[in-house]
Coordinates of C-alpha atoms and ligand atoms in Angstrom, one line a residue:
M1 CA 24.5 11.2 22.7
K2 CA 25.6 14.6 23.0
K3 CA 26.3 17.2 25.4
I4 CA 25.1 20.4 25.7
L5 CA 26.2 23.0 28.1
T6 CA 25.6 26.8 29.6
G7 CA 25.8 29.3 32.9
I8 CA 24.9 32.3 34.3
K9 CA 26.6 34.4 36.7
P10 CA 24.2 35.5 39.4
T11 CA 26.0 38.9 39.3
G12 CA 22.7 40.6 39.5
D13 CA 18.7 39.7 38.8
F14 CA 18.2 37.2 36.5
T15 CA 16.8 39.0 32.8
L16 CA 15.0 38.5 30.1
G17 CA 17.8 38.5 27.6
N18 CA 19.2 35.4 29.1
Y19 CA 16.8 33.5 29.0
I20 CA 16.6 34.4 25.5
G21 CA 20.3 33.9 24.5
A22 CA 20.6 30.7 26.9
I23 CA 17.7 29.1 29.1
K24 CA 15.7 29.2 25.8
Q25 CA 17.8 27.2 23.8
M26 CA 18.2 24.9 26.4
V27 CA 14.7 24.1 26.8
K28 CA 14.3 23.5 23.2
M29 CA 17.4 20.4 23.1
Q30 CA 16.9 19.0 26.1
D31 CA 15.2 16.4 24.9
E32 CA 17.9 15.4 22.3
Y33 CA 21.2 16.3 24.5
D34 CA 22.7 15.0 27.5
S35 CA 22.3 18.1 28.9
Y36 CA 23.8 20.7 31.9
I37 CA 23.4 24.1 33.1
F38 CA 25.2 25.5 36.3
V39 CA 25.0 28.6 38.1
A40 CA 28.2 30.4 37.8
D41 CA 28.9 31.6 41.5
L42 CA 32.9 31.6 40.8
H43 CA 32.8 33.6 37.1
A44 CA 30.3 36.5 39.2
L45 CA 33.6 36.9 42.3
T46 CA 35.4 38.7 38.7
I47 CA 33.8 41.8 39.9
A48 CA 32.7 43.0 43.3
Q49 CA 29.9 41.2 44.8
D50 CA 28.1 41.7 48.4
P51 CA 28.6 38.2 49.4
K52 CA 24.8 38.3 51.4
S53 CA 23.0 39.4 47.7
L54 CA 25.3 36.4 45.6
H55 CA 24.6 33.6 48.1
D56 CA 20.8 35.2 47.7
R57 CA 21.1 34.5 43.8
I58 CA 22.6 31.9 44.0
K59 CA 19.2 29.3 44.6
K60 CA 17.0 31.8 43.2
F61 CA 18.7 31.7 39.7
I62 CA 18.5 27.5 40.4
A63 CA 14.9 28.0 40.7
M64 CA 14.6 30.1 37.6
Y65 CA 16.1 27.5 35.6
I66 CA 13.9 25.0 36.6
A67 CA 10.8 27.8 36.2
C68 CA 11.7 28.9 32.7
G69 CA 11.3 25.0 31.7
I70 CA 15.0 23.2 32.4
D71 CA 13.6 19.7 33.6
P72 CA 15.9 18.2 36.2
N73 CA 15.0 14.7 35.0
K74 CA 17.0 15.7 31.7
N75 CA 19.6 17.8 32.9
T76 CA 22.3 17.6 35.3
I77 CA 22.2 21.3 37.0
Y78 CA 24.6 22.6 39.8
I79 CA 26.8 24.9 41.0
Q80 CA 29.9 25.9 39.7
S81 CA 31.9 26.5 43.2
E82 CA 31.0 23.1 44.1
N83 CA 33.0 21.3 41.6
E84 CA 36.2 22.6 43.1
Y85 CA 38.1 20.7 40.0
L86 CA 37.1 23.3 37.5
P87 CA 39.3 26.7 39.2
A88 CA 41.9 23.8 39.5
M89 CA 41.5 22.5 36.0
S90 CA 41.7 26.2 35.2
Y91 CA 45.4 26.8 36.5
L92 CA 46.7 23.9 34.2
L93 CA 44.9 25.9 31.2
E94 CA 46.0 29.0 32.4
C95 CA 49.3 27.7 31.7
N96 CA 48.9 27.3 28.2
T97 CA 47.3 30.2 27.8
A98 CA 49.6 33.4 26.4
Y99 CA 48.8 36.1 28.1
G100 CA 48.1 38.7 25.3
E101 CA 45.3 35.6 23.5
A102 CA 43.5 36.5 27.8
S103 CA 44.1 39.7 26.9
R104 CA 42.1 40.7 23.6
M105 CA 39.4 38.8 25.2
I106 CA 36.5 41.9 24.8
Q107 CA 34.6 41.8 27.8
F108 CA 37.7 41.9 29.4
K109 CA 38.8 45.1 27.5
E110 CA 35.3 46.7 27.9
K111 CA 34.8 45.7 31.9
S112 CA 38.9 46.8 32.8
K113 CA 37.9 49.9 31.5
Q114 CA 35.3 50.4 33.6
N115 CA 37.2 49.9 36.8
A116 CA 40.6 50.6 36.9
N117 CA 41.3 48.0 39.9
F118 CA 40.2 45.3 37.7
S119 CA 41.3 42.2 38.8
V120 CA 43.2 39.3 37.7
G121 CA 40.3 36.9 37.5
L122 CA 39.0 39.6 35.3
L123 CA 41.7 38.1 33.1
T124 CA 42.1 34.8 33.4
Y125 CA 38.0 34.2 33.8
P126 CA 37.7 33.0 30.3
I127 CA 40.2 30.3 30.8
L128 CA 37.9 29.4 34.0
M129 CA 35.2 29.0 31.7
A130 CA 37.1 27.0 29.3
A131 CA 37.7 24.6 32.3
D132 CA 33.4 25.0 32.6
I133 CA 33.1 23.6 28.9
I134 CA 35.4 21.5 28.4
Y135 CA 35.9 19.1 31.5
L136 CA 32.6 17.2 29.8
D137 CA 33.7 17.0 26.8
A138 CA 30.6 19.6 25.5
D139 CA 29.9 19.4 21.8
L140 CA 27.8 22.5 21.8
V141 CA 27.4 25.7 24.3
P142 CA 24.4 27.8 23.9
V143 CA 25.1 31.3 24.9
G144 CA 24.5 35.1 23.5
I145 CA 26.7 36.4 20.5
D146 CA 28.4 38.4 23.6
Q147 CA 30.0 34.9 24.6
K148 CA 31.1 33.9 21.1
Q149 CA 34.3 34.8 21.5
H150 CA 34.6 33.4 25.1
V151 CA 33.7 30.3 24.1
E152 CA 36.1 30.5 20.6
L153 CA 38.8 30.6 23.1
A154 CA 38.0 27.4 25.0
R155 CA 37.5 25.2 22.0
D156 CA 41.2 27.6 20.8
I157 CA 42.4 26.0 24.7
A158 CA 41.6 22.2 24.3
D159 CA 42.7 22.0 20.5
R160 CA 46.5 23.9 21.2
F161 CA 45.9 21.0 24.4
N162 CA 45.2 18.2 22.2
K163 CA 47.8 19.1 20.0
K164 CA 50.8 19.2 22.5
Y165 CA 50.1 17.3 24.8
G166 CA 47.5 14.3 23.0
E167 CA 43.9 13.8 23.0
T168 CA 42.3 15.2 26.0
F169 CA 39.3 16.9 24.8
K170 CA 36.4 17.4 22.8
L171 CA 36.5 20.8 20.7
P172 CA 33.0 22.6 21.9
E173 CA 31.0 25.0 19.3
P174 CA 29.3 28.0 20.2
L175 CA 25.3 27.7 19.5
I176 CA 24.0 31.5 19.0
S177 CA 20.0 31.3 18.4
E178 CA 18.9 32.2 15.0
V179 CA 16.4 35.2 16.6
G180 CA 17.3 37.4 19.4
V181 CA 21.0 37.1 19.2
K182 CA 21.1 40.1 21.3
I183 CA 18.9 41.1 23.2
K184 CA 19.5 45.6 23.8
D185 CA 19.1 47.3 27.1
L186 CA 15.1 49.2 26.2
K187 CA 17.0 52.9 27.6
D188 CA 19.3 52.4 25.4
P189 CA 19.1 50.3 22.1
T190 CA 22.9 50.2 20.9
K191 CA 23.7 48.7 23.9
K192 CA 23.3 44.7 25.1
M193 CA 20.8 44.1 28.3
S194 CA 23.1 42.9 31.3
K195 CA 22.2 42.1 34.5
S196 CA 25.1 43.8 36.6
D197 CA 24.2 47.3 34.6
D198 CA 23.0 49.8 36.4
S199 CA 20.0 50.6 34.2
P200 CA 17.1 49.1 35.9
Q201 CA 14.7 50.7 33.4
G202 CA 16.1 49.8 30.7
V203 CA 16.6 46.1 31.9
I204 CA 13.9 42.9 32.6
S205 CA 14.5 41.6 34.8
M206 CA 12.5 37.8 35.4
F207 CA 11.7 39.1 38.7
D208 CA 9.7 41.9 37.6
D209 CA 5.7 41.9 38.6
K210 CA 3.2 43.2 35.6
D211 CA 3.2 46.4 36.0
T212 CA 7.2 47.6 35.9
I213 CA 7.7 45.5 33.2
I214 CA 4.2 47.2 31.1
K215 CA 6.2 50.6 32.4
K216 CA 10.0 49.6 31.4
I217 CA 8.3 48.7 27.8
K218 CA 6.2 51.5 27.1
G219 CA 9.5 53.6 28.6
A220 CA 11.5 52.2 25.7
T221 CA 13.4 54.0 23.6
T222 CA 12.3 54.1 20.1
D223 CA 12.7 57.1 17.3
S224 CA 10.2 58.9 15.7
D225 CA 9.3 58.0 12.3
N226 CA 6.3 56.0 13.7
E227 CA 6.8 52.8 11.3
I228 CA 7.1 49.4 12.7
R229 CA 10.0 48.1 10.7
F230 CA 13.6 45.8 11.1
D231 CA 16.2 47.7 11.0
E232 CA 18.6 46.9 13.9
E233 CA 21.4 50.2 12.5
N234 CA 18.6 53.0 12.0
K235 CA 15.9 52.4 14.8
P236 CA 17.9 49.6 17.6
G237 CA 14.6 50.2 20.1
I238 CA 12.1 48.7 17.2
S239 CA 13.8 46.5 15.9
N240 CA 14.5 45.1 19.7
L241 CA 10.8 45.1 20.7
L242 CA 10.5 42.5 17.3
N243 CA 13.5 40.8 18.3
I244 CA 11.9 40.1 22.0
T245 CA 8.2 39.8 21.1
A246 CA 9.4 37.1 17.9
S247 CA 11.8 34.9 20.3
L248 CA 9.1 35.3 23.0
T249 CA 6.0 33.8 20.8
D250 CA 8.2 31.4 18.2
K251 CA 6.8 33.7 15.5
S252 CA 9.3 35.6 12.6
V253 CA 9.8 38.7 12.8
D254 CA 7.9 39.4 9.3
D255 CA 5.0 37.5 11.3
I256 CA 5.1 40.1 13.7
I257 CA 5.1 43.2 11.8
L258 CA 2.5 41.4 9.4
E259 CA 0.3 41.2 12.9
C260 CA 1.4 44.7 14.2
N261 CA 0.1 46.5 10.6
G262 CA -1.4 49.7 11.2
M263 CA -0.4 49.9 15.2
G264 CA 0.9 53.4 16.3
Y265 CA 3.9 52.8 18.6
G266 CA 1.7 53.3 21.9
D267 CA -0.5 50.5 20.8
F268 CA 2.8 48.6 19.5
K269 CA 4.4 48.7 23.2
M270 CA 1.4 47.3 24.3
Y271 CA 1.3 44.4 22.5
V272 CA 4.3 43.5 23.3
A273 CA 4.5 44.1 26.8
D274 CA 1.3 42.0 27.6
I275 CA 3.2 39.5 25.8
V276 CA 6.3 39.5 28.0
A277 CA 4.4 40.3 31.2
N278 CA 2.0 37.1 30.4
K279 CA 4.8 34.6 29.7
I280 CA 7.2 36.4 32.3
S281 CA 4.3 35.7 34.7
S282 CA 3.2 32.2 34.0
I283 CA 6.9 31.8 34.5
Q284 CA 7.0 33.3 38.1
E285 CA 4.0 31.4 39.3
K286 CA 5.9 27.7 38.9
Y287 CA 8.9 29.5 40.5
N288 CA 7.1 29.9 43.5
E289 CA 5.6 26.4 42.8
I290 CA 9.3 25.7 43.4
V291 CA 11.2 27.5 45.8
N292 CA 8.3 26.7 48.6
S293 CA 9.0 23.0 47.8
N294 CA 12.3 21.3 49.0
Q295 CA 13.3 19.7 46.1
L296 CA 16.4 22.0 45.2
E297 CA 18.8 20.3 47.6
D298 CA 18.1 16.5 45.8
I299 CA 18.5 18.2 42.5
L300 CA 22.0 20.1 43.5
N301 CA 23.4 16.9 45.1
K302 CA 22.5 15.3 42.3
G303 CA 24.5 17.5 40.4
K304 CA 26.9 18.2 42.0
E305 CA 27.9 15.1 42.7
K306 CA 27.6 14.1 38.9
S307 CA 29.8 17.3 37.7
R308 CA 32.3 16.4 40.5
E309 CA 32.8 12.6 38.9
L310 CA 33.5 14.2 35.2
A311 CA 36.0 16.4 36.2
K312 CA 37.7 14.5 38.7
A313 CA 38.6 12.1 35.4
K314 CA 39.7 14.8 33.1
F315 CA 41.6 16.5 35.6
E316 CA 43.8 13.3 36.5
L317 CA 43.9 12.7 32.9
M318 CA 45.3 16.8 32.2
K319 CA 48.1 16.2 34.8
E320 CA 48.9 12.7 33.6
R321 CA 49.1 14.5 30.2
L322 CA 51.1 17.5 31.9
G323 CA 53.5 15.2 34.0
V324 CA 52.4 16.6 37.2
G325 CA 52.0 14.6 40.3
R326 CA 52.9 11.1 41.7
Ligands
LIG401 P1 26.7 40.8 33.0 O1 26.0 41.5 33.3 O2 27.3 40.5 34.6 O3 27.7 40.1 32.5 P2 24.9 39.5 31.7 O4 23.3 39.8 32.3 O5 25.7 39.5 30.7 O6 25.2 39.5 33.1 P3 26.1 36.5 31.5 O7 25.8 35.5 32.8 O8 27.4 37.1 31.0 O9 24.9 37.5 31.6 O10 25.6 35.8 30.8 C1 24.5 34.6 30.3 C2 24.4 34.3 29.3 O11 22.9 35.0 28.8 C3 25.2 33.9 28.3 O12 24.8 33.0 27.4 C4 25.2 35.0 27.3 O13 25.3 34.8 26.4 C5 23.7 35.5 27.5 N1 22.5 36.8 27.2 C6 22.9 38.0 28.5 N2 23.2 38.9 28.2 C7 22.1 38.6 27.0 C8 21.1 39.9 26.5 N3 21.3 40.8 26.2 N4 20.6 38.7 24.6 C9 20.8 37.5 24.7 N5 21.8 36.7 25.1 C10 22.7 37.2 26.4
LIG402 MG1 28.0 38.6 30.5

């Protein structure tokens, strides 16, 4: 059975973009793949975090994965930092990655510009991400398009290691969904919706209540020609709302345009807001059931054990290939 894996950093509230870009695809594929999903708490440390908020978010994310449809019986669910082999493997990979290669990553370039005191971790995090992916020989990694370059780096690192030291890793591929590739910020639809951005009005959280969601979508930035048409360049706001709706309803953008034929922007926004608010509130109902039950400990213990076992075997093999150790 082929393996599929994804993870999200607990750097802020779980967003609609995370759901559409990563989780929804995992749910769709969990029947046919050996599936792994984790909370990337070590990646969150690449930018400053308040320890208490970070800690609170970790289990919330796990519960949210399950509420979004990730089935604990079909997925290995774990917390990244509970697998200490991953940072150890990452170091071995770092020594086989060129500085130039790591510093060319677009996210590193962007995020290092935002803070002059950026950490070394910001540079090396895509290498830890490579370890996250290749330790279990993942075949496919469902990610939003913003993470495509990092999955390609993981593939390059694995390929180089195999060529230099002998077959050790399977080469992973990114899996980008057809619709909703990149959900944009509602206030600035030229920018990706991101949980760590300081733009509460532009970002829909999976924890937002109905009224907040409706208010945010009503306030979404659009254009002035009052025509519902998909044109990401000239009409990024409307195109974003079309993308969100198509993705949540599993309809095509063309079908949505037909359905909304004749609507003004006000009605269209209400139509979109209803779909988004209903979807998120049904996910929240499940979320509340999950956090109030005590199933998470068991799920996380099993996930930790399985992911550590796989990583230990790969770590030992890497050390042998590299000639380190006893
Ligand atoms: P941060 O701002 O801290 O980078 P983020 O919202 O970008 O947070 P990540 O943890 O970096 O979230 O990414 C988790 C997953 O969600 C990745 O697969 C990423 O590609 C996907 N993703 C994030 N934002 C979007 C978006 N706006 N549209 C589609 N997919 C997204
Ligand atoms: Mg991101």
